[in-house]
Coordinates of C-alpha atoms and ligand atoms in Angstrom, one line a residue:
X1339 CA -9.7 33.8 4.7
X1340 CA -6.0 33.0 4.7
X1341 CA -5.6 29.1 5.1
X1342 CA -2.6 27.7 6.8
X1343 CA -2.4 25.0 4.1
X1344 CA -3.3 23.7 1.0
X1345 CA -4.5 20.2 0.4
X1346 CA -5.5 18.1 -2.8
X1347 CA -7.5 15.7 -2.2
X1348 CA -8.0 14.0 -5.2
X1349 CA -11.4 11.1 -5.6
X1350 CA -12.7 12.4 -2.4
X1351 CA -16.3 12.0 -3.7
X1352 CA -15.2 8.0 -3.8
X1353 CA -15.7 5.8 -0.5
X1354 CA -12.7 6.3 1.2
X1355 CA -12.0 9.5 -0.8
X1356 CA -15.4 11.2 1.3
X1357 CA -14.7 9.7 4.7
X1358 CA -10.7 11.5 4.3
X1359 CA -12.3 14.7 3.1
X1360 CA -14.9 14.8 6.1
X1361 CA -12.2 13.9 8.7
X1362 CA -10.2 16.8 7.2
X1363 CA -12.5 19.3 6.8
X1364 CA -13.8 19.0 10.0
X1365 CA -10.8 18.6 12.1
X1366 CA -8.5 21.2 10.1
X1367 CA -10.5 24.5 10.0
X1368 CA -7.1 26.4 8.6
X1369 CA -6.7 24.0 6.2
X1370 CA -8.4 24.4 2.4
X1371 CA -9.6 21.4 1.4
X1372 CA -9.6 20.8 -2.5
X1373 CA -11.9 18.0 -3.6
X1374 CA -10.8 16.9 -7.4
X1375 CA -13.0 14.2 -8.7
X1376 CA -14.3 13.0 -12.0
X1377 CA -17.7 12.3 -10.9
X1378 CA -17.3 8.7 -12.2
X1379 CA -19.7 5.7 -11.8
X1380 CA -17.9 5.7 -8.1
X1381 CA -18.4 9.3 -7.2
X1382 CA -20.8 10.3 -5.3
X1383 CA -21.2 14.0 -3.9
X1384 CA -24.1 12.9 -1.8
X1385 CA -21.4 11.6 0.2
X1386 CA -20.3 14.9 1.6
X1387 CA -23.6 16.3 1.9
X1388 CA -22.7 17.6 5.7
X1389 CA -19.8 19.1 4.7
X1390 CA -20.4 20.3 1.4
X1391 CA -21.0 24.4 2.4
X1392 CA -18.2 24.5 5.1
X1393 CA -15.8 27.2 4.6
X1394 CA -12.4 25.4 4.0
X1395 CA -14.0 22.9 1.3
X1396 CA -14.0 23.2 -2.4
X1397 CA -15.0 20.8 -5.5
X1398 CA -13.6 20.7 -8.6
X1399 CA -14.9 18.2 -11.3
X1400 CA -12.1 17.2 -13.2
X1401 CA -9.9 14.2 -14.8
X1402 CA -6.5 13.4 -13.4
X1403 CA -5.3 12.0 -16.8
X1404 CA -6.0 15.5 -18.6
X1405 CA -2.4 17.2 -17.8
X1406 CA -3.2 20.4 -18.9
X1407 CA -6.2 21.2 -16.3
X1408 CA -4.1 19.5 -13.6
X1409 CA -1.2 21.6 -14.1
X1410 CA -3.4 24.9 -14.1
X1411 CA -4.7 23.5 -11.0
X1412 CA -1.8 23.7 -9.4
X1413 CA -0.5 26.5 -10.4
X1414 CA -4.0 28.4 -10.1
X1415 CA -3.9 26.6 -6.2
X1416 CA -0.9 26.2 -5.0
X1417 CA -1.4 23.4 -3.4
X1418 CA 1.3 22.5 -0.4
X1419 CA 0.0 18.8 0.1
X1420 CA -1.6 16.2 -1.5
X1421 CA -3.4 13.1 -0.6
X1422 CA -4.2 10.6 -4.0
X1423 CA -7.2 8.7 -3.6
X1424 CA -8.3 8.6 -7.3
X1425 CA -8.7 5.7 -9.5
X1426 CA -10.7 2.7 -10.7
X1427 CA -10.7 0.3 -7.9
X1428 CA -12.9 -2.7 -8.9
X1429 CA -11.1 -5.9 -9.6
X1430 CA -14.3 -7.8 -11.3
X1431 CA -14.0 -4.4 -13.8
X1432 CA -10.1 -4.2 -14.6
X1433 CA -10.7 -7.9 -15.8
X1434 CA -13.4 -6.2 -18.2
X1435 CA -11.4 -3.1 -19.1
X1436 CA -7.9 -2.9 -18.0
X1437 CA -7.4 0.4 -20.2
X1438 CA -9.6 2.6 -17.9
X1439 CA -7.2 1.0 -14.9
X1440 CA -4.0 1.9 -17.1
X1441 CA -5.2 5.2 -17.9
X1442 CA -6.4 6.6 -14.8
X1443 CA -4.2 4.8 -12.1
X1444 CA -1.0 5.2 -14.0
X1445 CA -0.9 8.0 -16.5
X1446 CA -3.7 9.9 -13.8
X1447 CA -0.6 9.3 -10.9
X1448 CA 2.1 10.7 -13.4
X1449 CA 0.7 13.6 -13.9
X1450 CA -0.4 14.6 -10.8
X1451 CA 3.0 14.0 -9.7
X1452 CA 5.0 16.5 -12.7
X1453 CA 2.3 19.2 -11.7
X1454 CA 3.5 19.1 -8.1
X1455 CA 7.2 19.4 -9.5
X1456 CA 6.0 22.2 -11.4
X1457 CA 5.3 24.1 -8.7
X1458 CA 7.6 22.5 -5.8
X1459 CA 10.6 23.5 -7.4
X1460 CA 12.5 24.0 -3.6
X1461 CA 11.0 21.1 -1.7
X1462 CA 10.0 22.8 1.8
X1463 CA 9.4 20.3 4.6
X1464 CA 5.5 21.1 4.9
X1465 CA 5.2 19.5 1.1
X1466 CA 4.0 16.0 0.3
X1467 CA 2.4 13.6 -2.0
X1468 CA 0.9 11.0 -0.4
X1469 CA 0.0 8.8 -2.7
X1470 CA -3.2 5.7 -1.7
X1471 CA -2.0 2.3 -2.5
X1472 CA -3.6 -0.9 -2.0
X1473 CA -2.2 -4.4 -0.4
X1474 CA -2.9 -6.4 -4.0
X1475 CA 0.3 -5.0 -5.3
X1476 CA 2.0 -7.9 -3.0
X1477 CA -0.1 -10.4 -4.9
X1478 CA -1.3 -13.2 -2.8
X1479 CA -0.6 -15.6 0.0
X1480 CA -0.4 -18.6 0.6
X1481 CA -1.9 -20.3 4.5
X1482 CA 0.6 -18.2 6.0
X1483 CA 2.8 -15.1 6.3
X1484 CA 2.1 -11.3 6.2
X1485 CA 2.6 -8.6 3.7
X1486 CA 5.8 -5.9 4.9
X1487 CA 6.7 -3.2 3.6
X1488 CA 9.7 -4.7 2.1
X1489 CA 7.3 -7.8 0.2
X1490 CA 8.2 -8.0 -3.3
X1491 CA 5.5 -6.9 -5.6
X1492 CA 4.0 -9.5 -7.4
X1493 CA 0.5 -8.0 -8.7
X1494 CA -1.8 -10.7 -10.2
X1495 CA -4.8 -8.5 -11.4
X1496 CA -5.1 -5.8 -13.9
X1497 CA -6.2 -3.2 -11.4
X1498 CA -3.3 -4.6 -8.7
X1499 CA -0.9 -4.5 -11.8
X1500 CA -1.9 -0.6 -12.2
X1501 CA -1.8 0.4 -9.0
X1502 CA 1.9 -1.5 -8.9
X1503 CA 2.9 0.8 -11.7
X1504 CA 2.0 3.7 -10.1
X1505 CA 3.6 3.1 -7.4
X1506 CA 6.8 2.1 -8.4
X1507 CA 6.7 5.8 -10.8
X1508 CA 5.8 7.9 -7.3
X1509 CA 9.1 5.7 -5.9
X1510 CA 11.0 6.2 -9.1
X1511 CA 10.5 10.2 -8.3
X1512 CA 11.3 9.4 -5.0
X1513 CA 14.6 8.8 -6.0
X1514 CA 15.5 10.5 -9.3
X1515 CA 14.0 14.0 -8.2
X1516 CA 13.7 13.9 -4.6
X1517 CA 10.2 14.2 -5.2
X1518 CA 8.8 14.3 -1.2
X1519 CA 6.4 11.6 -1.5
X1520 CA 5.1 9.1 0.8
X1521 CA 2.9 5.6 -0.2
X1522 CA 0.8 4.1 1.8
X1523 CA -0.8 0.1 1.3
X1524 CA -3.9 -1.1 2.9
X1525 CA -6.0 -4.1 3.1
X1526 CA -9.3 -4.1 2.4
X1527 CA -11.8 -1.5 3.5
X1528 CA -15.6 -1.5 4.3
X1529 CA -18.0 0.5 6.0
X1530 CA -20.4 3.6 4.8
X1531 CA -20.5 4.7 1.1
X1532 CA -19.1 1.8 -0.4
X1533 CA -20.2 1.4 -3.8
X1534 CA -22.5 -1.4 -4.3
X1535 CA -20.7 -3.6 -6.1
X1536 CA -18.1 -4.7 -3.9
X1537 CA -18.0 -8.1 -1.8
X1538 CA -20.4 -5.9 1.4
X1539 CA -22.4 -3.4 0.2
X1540 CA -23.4 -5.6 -3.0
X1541 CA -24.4 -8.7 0.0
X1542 CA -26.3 -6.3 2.1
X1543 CA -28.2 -5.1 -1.1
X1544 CA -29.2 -8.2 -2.8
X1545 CA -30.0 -9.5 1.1
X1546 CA -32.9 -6.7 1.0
X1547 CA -33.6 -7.5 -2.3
X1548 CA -34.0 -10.8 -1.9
X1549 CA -31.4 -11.5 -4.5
X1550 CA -28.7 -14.6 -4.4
X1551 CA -25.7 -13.6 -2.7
X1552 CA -23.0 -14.7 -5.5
X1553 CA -19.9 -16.3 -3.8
X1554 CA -17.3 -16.3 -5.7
X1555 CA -15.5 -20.1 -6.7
X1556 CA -15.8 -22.3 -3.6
X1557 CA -15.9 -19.0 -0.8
X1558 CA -12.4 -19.7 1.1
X1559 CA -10.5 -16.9 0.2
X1560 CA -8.8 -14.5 2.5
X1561 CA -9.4 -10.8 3.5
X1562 CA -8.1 -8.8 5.7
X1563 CA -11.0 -6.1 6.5
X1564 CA -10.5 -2.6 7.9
X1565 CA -13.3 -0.3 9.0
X1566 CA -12.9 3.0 6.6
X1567 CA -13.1 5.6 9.1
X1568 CA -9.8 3.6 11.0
X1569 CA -8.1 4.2 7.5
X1570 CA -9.2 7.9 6.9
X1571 CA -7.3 8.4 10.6
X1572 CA -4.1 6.3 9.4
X1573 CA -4.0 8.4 6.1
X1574 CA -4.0 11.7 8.7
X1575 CA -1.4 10.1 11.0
X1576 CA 0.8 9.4 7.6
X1577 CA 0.0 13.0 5.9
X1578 CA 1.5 15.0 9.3
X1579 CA 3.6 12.6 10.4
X1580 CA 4.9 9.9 8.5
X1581 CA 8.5 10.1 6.9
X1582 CA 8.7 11.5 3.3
X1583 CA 10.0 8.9 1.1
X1584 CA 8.0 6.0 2.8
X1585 CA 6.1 3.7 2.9
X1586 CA 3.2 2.3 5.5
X1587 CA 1.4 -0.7 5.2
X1588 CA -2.0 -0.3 7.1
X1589 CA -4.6 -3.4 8.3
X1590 CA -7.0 -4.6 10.5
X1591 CA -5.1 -7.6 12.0
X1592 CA -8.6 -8.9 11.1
X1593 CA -8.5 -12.0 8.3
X1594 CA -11.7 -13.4 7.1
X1595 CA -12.7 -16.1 4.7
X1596 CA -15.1 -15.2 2.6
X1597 CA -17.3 -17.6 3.6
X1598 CA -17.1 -17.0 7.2
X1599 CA -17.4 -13.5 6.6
X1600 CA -20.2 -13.9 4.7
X1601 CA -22.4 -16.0 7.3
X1602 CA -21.4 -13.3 9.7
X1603 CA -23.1 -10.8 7.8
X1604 CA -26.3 -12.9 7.2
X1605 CA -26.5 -13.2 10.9
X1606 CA -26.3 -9.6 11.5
X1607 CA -29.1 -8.5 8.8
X1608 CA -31.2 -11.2 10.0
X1609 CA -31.3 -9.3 13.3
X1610 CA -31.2 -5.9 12.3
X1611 CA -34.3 -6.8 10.1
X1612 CA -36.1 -8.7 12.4
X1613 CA -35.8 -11.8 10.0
X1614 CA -36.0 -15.6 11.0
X1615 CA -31.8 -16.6 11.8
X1616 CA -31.2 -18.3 8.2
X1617 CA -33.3 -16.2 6.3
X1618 CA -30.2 -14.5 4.5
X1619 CA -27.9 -17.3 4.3
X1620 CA -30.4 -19.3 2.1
X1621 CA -29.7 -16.6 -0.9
X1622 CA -25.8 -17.7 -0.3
X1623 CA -25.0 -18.9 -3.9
X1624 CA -21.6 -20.4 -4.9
X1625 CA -21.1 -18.8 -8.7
X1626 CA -18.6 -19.4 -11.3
X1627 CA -14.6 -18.1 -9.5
X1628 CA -13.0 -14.7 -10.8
X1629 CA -10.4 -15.4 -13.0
X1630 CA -6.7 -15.3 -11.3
X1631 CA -8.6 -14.5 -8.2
X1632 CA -5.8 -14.0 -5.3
X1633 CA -6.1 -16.7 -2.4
X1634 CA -5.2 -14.5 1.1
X1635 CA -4.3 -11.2 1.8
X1636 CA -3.2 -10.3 5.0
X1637 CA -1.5 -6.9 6.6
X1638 CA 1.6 -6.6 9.2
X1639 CA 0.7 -3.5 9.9
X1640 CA 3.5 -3.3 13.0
X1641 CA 5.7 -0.2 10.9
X1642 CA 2.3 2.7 11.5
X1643 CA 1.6 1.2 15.0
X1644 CA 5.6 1.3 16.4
X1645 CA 6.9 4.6 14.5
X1646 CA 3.3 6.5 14.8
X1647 CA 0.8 4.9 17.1
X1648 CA -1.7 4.5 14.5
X1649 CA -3.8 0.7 15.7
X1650 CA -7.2 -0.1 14.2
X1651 CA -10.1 1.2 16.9
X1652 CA -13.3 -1.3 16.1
X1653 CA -13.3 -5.0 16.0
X1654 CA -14.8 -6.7 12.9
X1655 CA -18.1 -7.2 14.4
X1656 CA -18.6 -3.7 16.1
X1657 CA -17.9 -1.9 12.3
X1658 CA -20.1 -4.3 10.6
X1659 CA -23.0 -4.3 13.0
X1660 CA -22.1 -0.4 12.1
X1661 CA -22.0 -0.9 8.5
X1662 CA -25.4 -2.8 8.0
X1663 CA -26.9 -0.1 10.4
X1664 CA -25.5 2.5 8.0
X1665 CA -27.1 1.0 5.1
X1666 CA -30.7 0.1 6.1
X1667 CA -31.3 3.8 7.9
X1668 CA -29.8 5.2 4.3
X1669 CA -31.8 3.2 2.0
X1670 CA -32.1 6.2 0.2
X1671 CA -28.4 6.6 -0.7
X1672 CA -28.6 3.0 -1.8
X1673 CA -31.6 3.5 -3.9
X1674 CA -29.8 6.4 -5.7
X1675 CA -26.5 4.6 -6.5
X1676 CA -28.6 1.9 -7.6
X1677 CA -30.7 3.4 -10.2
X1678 CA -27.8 5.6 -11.5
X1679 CA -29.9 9.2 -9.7
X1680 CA -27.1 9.4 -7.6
X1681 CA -25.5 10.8 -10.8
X1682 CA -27.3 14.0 -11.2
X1683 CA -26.6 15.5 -7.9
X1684 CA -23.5 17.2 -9.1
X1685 CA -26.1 19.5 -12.1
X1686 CA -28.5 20.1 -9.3
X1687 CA -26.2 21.1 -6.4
X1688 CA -23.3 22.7 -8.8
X1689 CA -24.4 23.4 -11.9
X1690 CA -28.0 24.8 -11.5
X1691 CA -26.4 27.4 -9.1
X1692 CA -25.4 29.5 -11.6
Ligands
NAD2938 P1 -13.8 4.4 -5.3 O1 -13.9 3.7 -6.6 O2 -14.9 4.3 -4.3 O3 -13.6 6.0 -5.6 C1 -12.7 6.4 -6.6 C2 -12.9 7.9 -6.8 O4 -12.0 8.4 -7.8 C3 -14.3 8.2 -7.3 O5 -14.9 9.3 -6.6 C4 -14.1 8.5 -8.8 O6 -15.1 9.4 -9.3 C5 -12.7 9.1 -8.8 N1 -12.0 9.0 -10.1 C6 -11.9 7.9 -10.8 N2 -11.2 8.2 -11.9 C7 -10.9 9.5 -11.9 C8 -10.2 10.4 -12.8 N3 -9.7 10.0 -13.9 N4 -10.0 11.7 -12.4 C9 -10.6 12.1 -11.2 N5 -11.2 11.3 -10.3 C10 -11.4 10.0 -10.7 O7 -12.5 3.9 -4.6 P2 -12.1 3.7 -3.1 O8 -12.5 2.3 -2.8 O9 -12.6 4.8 -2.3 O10 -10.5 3.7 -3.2 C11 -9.8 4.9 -3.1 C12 -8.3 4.7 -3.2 O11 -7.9 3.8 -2.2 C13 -7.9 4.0 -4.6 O12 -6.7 4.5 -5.0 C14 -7.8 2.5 -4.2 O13 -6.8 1.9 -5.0 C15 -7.2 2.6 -2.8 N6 -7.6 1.5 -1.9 C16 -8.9 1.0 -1.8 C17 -9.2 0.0 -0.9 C18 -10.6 -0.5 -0.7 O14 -10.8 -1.5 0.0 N7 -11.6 0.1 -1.3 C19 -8.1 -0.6 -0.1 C20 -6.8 -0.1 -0.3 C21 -6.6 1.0 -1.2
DAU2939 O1 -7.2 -5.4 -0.7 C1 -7.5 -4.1 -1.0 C2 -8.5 -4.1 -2.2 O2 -9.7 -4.6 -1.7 C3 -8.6 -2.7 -2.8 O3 -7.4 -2.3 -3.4 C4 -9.7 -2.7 -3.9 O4 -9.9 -1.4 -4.4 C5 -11.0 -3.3 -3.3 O5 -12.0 -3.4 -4.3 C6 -10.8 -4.6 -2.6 O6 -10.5 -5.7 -3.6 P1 -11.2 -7.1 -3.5 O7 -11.2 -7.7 -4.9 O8 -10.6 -7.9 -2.4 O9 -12.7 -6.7 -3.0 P2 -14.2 -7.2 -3.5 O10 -15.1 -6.6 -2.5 O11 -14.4 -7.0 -4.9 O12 -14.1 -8.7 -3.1 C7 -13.8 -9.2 -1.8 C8 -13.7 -10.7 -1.9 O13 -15.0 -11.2 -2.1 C9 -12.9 -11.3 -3.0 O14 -12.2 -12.5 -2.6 C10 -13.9 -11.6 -4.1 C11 -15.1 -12.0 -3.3 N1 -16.4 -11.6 -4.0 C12 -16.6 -10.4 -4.4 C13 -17.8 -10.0 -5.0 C14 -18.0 -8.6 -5.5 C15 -17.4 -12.6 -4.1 O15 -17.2 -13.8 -3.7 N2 -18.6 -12.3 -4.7 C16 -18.8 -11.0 -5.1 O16 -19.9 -10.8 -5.7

């Protein structure tokens, strides 16, 4: 089959990485859709199960930092379009490692970048790198005030401070080659497929588990939460129709203290679960703070919604009411990821094919 179009979608076996891939793959029939992913501690082809024979998908297991398979990538591909997702995106482990953050986020971005000049030597319209940034490269905020798109960058972490660098190299081809990229910077996400180990998925775990729910430092820190699916339809809104050589800041308009946030969920799970109300909240721990940990996020997110309509579609408490539905009818997923089984999908699906 002849496809219309081309599209990279690099970590799409990642959380937000598999919900883009899905909305693609099912709404763009005449599209290809290229899934590159290094099958890291975070990737999970179980994720696309649905989706995983259609016609216009492909996987490739492969490392964005190894320049040479990337280039012969592209030029084996040809892509027209590409949509960045990959990289290390726990805070708690760039304090532990920064090199992997370094490594994949920056040098990963760079040269998925020259491999696109390689082959994009004229620049037609229909070509774009969209790269996936995150809010934390405007550091934090104080009681008040939003994060623009013109906010100074002021990263705080060495996973913010990575995906800072990358960003300011996709905007430094921006301007010395013309390169037609676009960046995009959202709050945080949650919703299906999270990895376990962020603030959620990690609470609604240890809740069935009957394992303390560790609140970081004294719990009054600030996040502004988007439902993933929301985000997967912003990153299609930007991909067709935002302005090459921009950038979108995306959010729920939806700020929670942790605290708050975290009662909320306790509540929910009690119900869902048929608990006693409090059950949960008496695993609520207060644990030692994360070092430099930043105080309040928060997203003006006016720019997607004025120039291309794009506005959140669930309130907080519909998408995690979703969310802890997700989790307890897929307790299987969570049982994989957690005993590491999850891993060896990708020999029996892909490799014991052959
Ligand atoms: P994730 O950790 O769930 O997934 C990352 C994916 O990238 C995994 O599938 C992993 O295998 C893959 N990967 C990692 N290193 C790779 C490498 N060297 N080569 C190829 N693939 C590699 O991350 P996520 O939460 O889905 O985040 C996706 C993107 O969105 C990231 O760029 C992140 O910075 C950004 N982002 C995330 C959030 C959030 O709340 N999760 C918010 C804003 C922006
Ligand atoms: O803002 C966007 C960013 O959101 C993304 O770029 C990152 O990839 C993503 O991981 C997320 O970063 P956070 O550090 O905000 O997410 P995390 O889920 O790790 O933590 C959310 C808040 O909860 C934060 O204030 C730390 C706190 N926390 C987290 C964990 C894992 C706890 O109190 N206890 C915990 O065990």
């Amino acid at each position: 089959m002849k496809f219309k179009r081309k599209i990279l979608i690099t970590g799409g076996a990642g959380f937000i990485g598999s919900h883009v891939v899905r909305l693609f793959v099912n709404t763009y029939p005449d599209y290809l859709i290229f899934n590159f992913d290094n099958l890291t501690y975070a990737g999970n082809l179980e994720n696309l199960k649905d989706i995983e024979t259609a016609d216009n998908y492909r996987f490739e297991k492969g490392d964005i930092t190894d320049a040479l398979l990337v280039s012969d990538l592209f030029h084996q591909m040809q892509f027209d379009g590409v949509i960045h997702l990959a990289a290390e995106s726990h805070v708690d482990r760039s304090i532990d490692n920064p090199m992997a953050f370094i490594h994949t986020n920056i040098l990963g971005t760079v040269n998925l970048m020259n491999a696109a000049r390689e082959i994009w030597a004229d620049y037609q319209l229909n070509q774009r790198f969209y790269h996936i940034s995150t809010d934390e490269v405007y550091g934090s905020l104080g009681e008040t005030g939003l994060f623009t798109e013109t906010t100074a960058y002021d990263p705080q972490s060495p996973y913010s401070a990575s995906k800072a660098s990358s960003d300011h190299f996709v905007r430094a081809y921006i301007n010395t080659y013309k390169f037609p990229a676009i960046i995009s910077n959202c709050s945080n996400n949650y919703g299906p497929n999270q990895f376990p180990e962020k603030l959620i998925p990690l609470f609604i775990h240890n809740i069935q588990n009957k394992k303390p729910l560790p609140v970081y430092g004294d719990g009054n820190y600030t996040r502004d939460w988007l439902y993933v699916e929301d985000h997967a339809r912003a990153i299609d809104t930007i991909f067709h129709h935002g302005q090459r050589g921009e950038t979108y800041n995306i959010g729920g308009h939806n700020e929670w203290k942790n605290i708050d946030l975290v009662r909320l969920l306790c509540r929910i799970m009690d119900e869902e679960r048929g608990q006693a109300q409090g059950s949960a909240e008496q695993l609520i721990t207060f644990v030692k703070d994360r070092p430099g940990h930043d105080k309040r996020y928060a997203i003006d997110a006016g720019k997607i919604k004025t120039e291309l309509g794009w506005q959140p579609s669930l309130n907080f408490e519909e998408g995690l009411l979703l969310t802890v539905r997700w989790y307890l009818q897929n307790e299987i997923w969570l049982q994989n990821v957690t005993s590491g089984s999850y891993q060896t999908y990708y020999e029996k699906q892909y490799l014991n094919r052959f």
